[in-house]
C-alpha positions as a LaTeX table, in Angstrom:
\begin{tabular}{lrrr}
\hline
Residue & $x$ (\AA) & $y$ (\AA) & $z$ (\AA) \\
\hline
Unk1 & $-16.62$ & $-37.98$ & $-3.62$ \\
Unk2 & $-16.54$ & $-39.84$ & $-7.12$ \\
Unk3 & $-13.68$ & $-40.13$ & $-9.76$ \\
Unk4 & $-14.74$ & $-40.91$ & $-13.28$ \\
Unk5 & $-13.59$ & $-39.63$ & $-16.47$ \\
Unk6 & $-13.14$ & $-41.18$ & $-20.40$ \\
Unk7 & $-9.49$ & $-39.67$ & $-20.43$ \\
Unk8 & $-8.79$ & $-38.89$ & $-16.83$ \\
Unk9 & $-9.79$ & $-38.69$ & $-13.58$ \\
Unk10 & $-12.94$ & $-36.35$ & $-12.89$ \\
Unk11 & $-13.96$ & $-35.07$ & $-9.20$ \\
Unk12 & $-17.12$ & $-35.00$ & $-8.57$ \\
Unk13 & $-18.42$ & $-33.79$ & $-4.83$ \\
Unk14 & $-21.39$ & $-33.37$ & $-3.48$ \\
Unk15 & $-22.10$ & $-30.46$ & $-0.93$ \\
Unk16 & $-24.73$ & $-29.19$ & 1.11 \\
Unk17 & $-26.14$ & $-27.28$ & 4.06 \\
Unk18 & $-30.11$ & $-27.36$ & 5.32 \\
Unk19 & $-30.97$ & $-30.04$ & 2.66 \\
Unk20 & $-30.12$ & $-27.96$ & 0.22 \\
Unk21 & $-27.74$ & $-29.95$ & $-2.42$ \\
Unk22 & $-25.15$ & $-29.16$ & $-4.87$ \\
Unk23 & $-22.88$ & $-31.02$ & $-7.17$ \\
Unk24 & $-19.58$ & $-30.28$ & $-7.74$ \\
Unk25 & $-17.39$ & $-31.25$ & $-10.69$ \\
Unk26 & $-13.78$ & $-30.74$ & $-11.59$ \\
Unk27 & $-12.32$ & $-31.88$ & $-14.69$ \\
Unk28 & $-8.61$ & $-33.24$ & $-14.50$ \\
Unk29 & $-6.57$ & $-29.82$ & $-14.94$ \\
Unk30 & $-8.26$ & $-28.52$ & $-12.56$ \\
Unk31 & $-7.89$ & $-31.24$ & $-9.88$ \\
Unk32 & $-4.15$ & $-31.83$ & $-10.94$ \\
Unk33 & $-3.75$ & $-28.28$ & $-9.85$ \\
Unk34 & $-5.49$ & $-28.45$ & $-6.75$ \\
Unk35 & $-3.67$ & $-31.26$ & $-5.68$ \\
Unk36 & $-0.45$ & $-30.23$ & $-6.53$ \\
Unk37 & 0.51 & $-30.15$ & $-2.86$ \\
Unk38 & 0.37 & $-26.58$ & $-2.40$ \\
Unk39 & $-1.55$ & $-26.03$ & 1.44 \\
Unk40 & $-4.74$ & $-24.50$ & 1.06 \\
Unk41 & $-5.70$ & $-22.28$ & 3.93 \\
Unk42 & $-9.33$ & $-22.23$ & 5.52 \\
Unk43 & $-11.64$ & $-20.05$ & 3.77 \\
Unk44 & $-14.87$ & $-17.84$ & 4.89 \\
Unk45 & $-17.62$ & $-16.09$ & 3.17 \\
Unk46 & $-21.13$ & $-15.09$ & 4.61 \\
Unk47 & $-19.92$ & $-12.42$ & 7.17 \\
Unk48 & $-22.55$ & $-9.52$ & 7.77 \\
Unk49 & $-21.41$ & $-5.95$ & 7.43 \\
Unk50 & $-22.81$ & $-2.53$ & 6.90 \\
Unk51 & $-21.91$ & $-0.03$ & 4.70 \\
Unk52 & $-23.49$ & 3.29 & 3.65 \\
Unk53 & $-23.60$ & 4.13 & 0.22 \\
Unk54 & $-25.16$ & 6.68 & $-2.48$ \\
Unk55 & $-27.69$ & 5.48 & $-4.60$ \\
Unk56 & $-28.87$ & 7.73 & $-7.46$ \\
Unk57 & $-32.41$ & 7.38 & $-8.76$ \\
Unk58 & $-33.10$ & 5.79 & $-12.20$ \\
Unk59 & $-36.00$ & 6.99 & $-14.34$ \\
Unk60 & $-38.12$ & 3.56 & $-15.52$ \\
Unk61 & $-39.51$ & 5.38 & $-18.54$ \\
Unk62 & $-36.34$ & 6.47 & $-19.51$ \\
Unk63 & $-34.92$ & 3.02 & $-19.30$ \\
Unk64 & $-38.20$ & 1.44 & $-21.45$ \\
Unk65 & $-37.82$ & 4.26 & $-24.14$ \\
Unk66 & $-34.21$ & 3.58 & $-24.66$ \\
Unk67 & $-34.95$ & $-0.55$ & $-24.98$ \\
Unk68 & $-38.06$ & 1.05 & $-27.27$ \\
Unk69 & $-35.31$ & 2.64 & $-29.39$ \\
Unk70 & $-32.27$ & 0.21 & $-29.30$ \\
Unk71 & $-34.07$ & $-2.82$ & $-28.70$ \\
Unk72 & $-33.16$ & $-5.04$ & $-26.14$ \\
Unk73 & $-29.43$ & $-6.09$ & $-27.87$ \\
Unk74 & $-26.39$ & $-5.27$ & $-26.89$ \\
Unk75 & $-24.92$ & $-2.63$ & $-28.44$ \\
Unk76 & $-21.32$ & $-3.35$ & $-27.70$ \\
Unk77 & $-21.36$ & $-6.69$ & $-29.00$ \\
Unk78 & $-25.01$ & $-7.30$ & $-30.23$ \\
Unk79 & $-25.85$ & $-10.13$ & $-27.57$ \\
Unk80 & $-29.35$ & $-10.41$ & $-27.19$ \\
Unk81 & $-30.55$ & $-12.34$ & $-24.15$ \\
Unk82 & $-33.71$ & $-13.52$ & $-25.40$ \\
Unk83 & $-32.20$ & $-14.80$ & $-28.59$ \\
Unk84 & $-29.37$ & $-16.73$ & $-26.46$ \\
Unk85 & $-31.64$ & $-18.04$ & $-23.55$ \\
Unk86 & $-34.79$ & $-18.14$ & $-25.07$ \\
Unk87 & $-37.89$ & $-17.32$ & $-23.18$ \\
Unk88 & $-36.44$ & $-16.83$ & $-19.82$ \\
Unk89 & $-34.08$ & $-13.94$ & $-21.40$ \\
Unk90 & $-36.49$ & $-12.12$ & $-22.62$ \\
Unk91 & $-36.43$ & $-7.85$ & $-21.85$ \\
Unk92 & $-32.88$ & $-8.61$ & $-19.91$ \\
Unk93 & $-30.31$ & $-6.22$ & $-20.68$ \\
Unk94 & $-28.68$ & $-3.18$ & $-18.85$ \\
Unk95 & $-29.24$ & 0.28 & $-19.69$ \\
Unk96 & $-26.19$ & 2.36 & $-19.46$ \\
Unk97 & $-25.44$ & 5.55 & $-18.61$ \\
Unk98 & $-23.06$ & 7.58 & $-21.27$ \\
Unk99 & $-22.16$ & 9.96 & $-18.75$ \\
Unk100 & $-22.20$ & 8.49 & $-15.17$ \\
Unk101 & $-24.79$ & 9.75 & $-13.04$ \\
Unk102 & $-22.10$ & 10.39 & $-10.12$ \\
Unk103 & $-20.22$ & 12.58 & $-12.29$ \\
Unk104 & $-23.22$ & 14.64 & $-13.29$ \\
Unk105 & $-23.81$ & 15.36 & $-9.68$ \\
Unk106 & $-27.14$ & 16.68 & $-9.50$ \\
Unk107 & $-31.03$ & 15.82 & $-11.25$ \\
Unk108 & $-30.57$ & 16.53 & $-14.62$ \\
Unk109 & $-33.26$ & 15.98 & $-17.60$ \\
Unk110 & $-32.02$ & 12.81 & $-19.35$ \\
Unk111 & $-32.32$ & 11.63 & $-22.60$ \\
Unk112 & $-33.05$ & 8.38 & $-23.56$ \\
Unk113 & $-31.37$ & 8.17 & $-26.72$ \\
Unk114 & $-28.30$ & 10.19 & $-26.59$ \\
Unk115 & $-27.65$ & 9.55 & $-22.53$ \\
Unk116 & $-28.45$ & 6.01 & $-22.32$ \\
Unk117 & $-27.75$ & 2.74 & $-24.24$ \\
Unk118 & $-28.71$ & $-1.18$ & $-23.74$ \\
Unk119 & $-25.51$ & $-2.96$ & $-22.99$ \\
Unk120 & $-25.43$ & $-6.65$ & $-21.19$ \\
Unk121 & $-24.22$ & $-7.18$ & $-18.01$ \\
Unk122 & $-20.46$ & $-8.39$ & $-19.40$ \\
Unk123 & $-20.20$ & $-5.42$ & $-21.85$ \\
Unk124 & $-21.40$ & $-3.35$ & $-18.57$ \\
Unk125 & $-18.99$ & $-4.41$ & $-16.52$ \\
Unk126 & $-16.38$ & $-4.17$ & $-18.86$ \\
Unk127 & $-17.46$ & $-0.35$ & $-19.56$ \\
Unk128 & $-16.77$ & 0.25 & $-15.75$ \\
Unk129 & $-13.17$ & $-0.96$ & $-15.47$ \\
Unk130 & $-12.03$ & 2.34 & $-15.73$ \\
Unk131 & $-13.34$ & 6.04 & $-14.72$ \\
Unk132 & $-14.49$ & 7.41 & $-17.01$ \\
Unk133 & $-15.83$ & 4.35 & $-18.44$ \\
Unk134 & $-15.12$ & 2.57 & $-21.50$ \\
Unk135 & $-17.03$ & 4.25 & $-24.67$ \\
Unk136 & $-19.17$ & 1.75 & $-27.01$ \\
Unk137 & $-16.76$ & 2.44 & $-29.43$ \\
Unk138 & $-13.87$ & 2.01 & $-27.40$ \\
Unk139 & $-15.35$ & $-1.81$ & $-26.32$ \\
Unk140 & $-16.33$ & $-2.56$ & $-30.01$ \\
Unk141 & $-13.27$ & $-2.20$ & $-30.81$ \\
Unk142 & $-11.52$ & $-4.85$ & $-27.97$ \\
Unk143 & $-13.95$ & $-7.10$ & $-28.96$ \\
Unk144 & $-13.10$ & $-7.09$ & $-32.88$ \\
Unk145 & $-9.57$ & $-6.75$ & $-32.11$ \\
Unk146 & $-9.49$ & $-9.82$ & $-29.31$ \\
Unk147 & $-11.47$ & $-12.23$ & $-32.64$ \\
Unk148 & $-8.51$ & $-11.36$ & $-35.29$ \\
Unk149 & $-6.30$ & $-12.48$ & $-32.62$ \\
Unk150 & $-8.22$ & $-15.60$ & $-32.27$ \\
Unk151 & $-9.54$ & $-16.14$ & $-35.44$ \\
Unk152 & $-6.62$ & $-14.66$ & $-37.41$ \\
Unk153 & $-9.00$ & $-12.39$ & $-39.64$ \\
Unk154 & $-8.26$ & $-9.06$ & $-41.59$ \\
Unk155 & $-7.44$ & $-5.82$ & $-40.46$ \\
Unk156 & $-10.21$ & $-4.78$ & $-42.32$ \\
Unk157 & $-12.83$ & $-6.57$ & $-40.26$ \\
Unk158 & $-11.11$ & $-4.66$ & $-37.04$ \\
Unk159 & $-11.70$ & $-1.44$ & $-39.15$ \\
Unk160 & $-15.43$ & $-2.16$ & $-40.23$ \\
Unk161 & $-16.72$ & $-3.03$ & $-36.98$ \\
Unk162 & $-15.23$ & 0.26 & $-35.43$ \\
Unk163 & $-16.40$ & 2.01 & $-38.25$ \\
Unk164 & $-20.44$ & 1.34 & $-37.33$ \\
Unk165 & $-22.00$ & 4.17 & $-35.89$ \\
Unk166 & $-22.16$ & 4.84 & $-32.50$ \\
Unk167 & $-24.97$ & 4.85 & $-30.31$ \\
\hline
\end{tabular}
């Protein structure tokens, strides 16, 4: 373990199993808290368990024709993976169902432009907080209204980005 820090004490830790290495850091909140002399009990991860679950089949063409049409951008809040991360993002986003396929409930014939859309993984998981999900609409919206609370910026932004058309 190491402390260092400019303007406070840093913990830095070094942890490993099987040769395999990883440092830790903690900036000073952080340790502060953890040392604020509330017991910490033991805690496990790793156990094996089964489980039986329902997967439903995705169509790959249907997935490249909706990147084809979309492109491979976010359309919740226009992140694009590639532009972000550079080469190693390129062609990652998620393609998301409007309608989820457990509520259709049998093989349908999907579309690839009304049924599905490219959304990354946070906008994703966002959308499936809730059943039924979040629309695009409905997360373009939390996302303009969450940067005039930060940014303190019009009304009118809020309005204009809801206002873009759907997908």
């Amino acid at each position: 373990s190491l402390h260092i820090g400019e303007w406070g004490a840093w913990e830095a830790t070094v942890t490993g199993t099987g040769g395999n290495f990883a440092l830790g850091v903690l900036p000073p909140s952080i340790k502060a808290s953890m040392d604020a002399g509330v017991p910490h009990a033991l805690l496990f991860e790793g156990g094996v368990r089964s489980a039986e679950l329902t997967q439903y089949e995705r169509n790959p063409e249907a997935r490249r024709l909706c990147i084809a049409h979309y492109g491979a951008v976010c359309q919740a809040c226009d992140l694009a993976y590639e532009q972000k991360y550079g080469a190693i993002g390129a062609d990652l986003i998620h393609v998301h169902h409007v309608t989820p396929l457990s509520m259709i409930g049998e093989v349908y014939q999907v579309d690839p432009i009304r049924d599905l859309v490219p959304l990354c993984a946070n906008c994703h998981h966002v959308a499936h907080q809730r059943n039924p999900p979040y629309t695009i609409a409905e997360i373009r919206n939390a996302i303009a209204r969450q940067a005039v609370h930060q940014s303190g910026a019009t009304r009118d932004a809020v309005e204009h980005r809801a206002s873009l058309p759907n997908p």
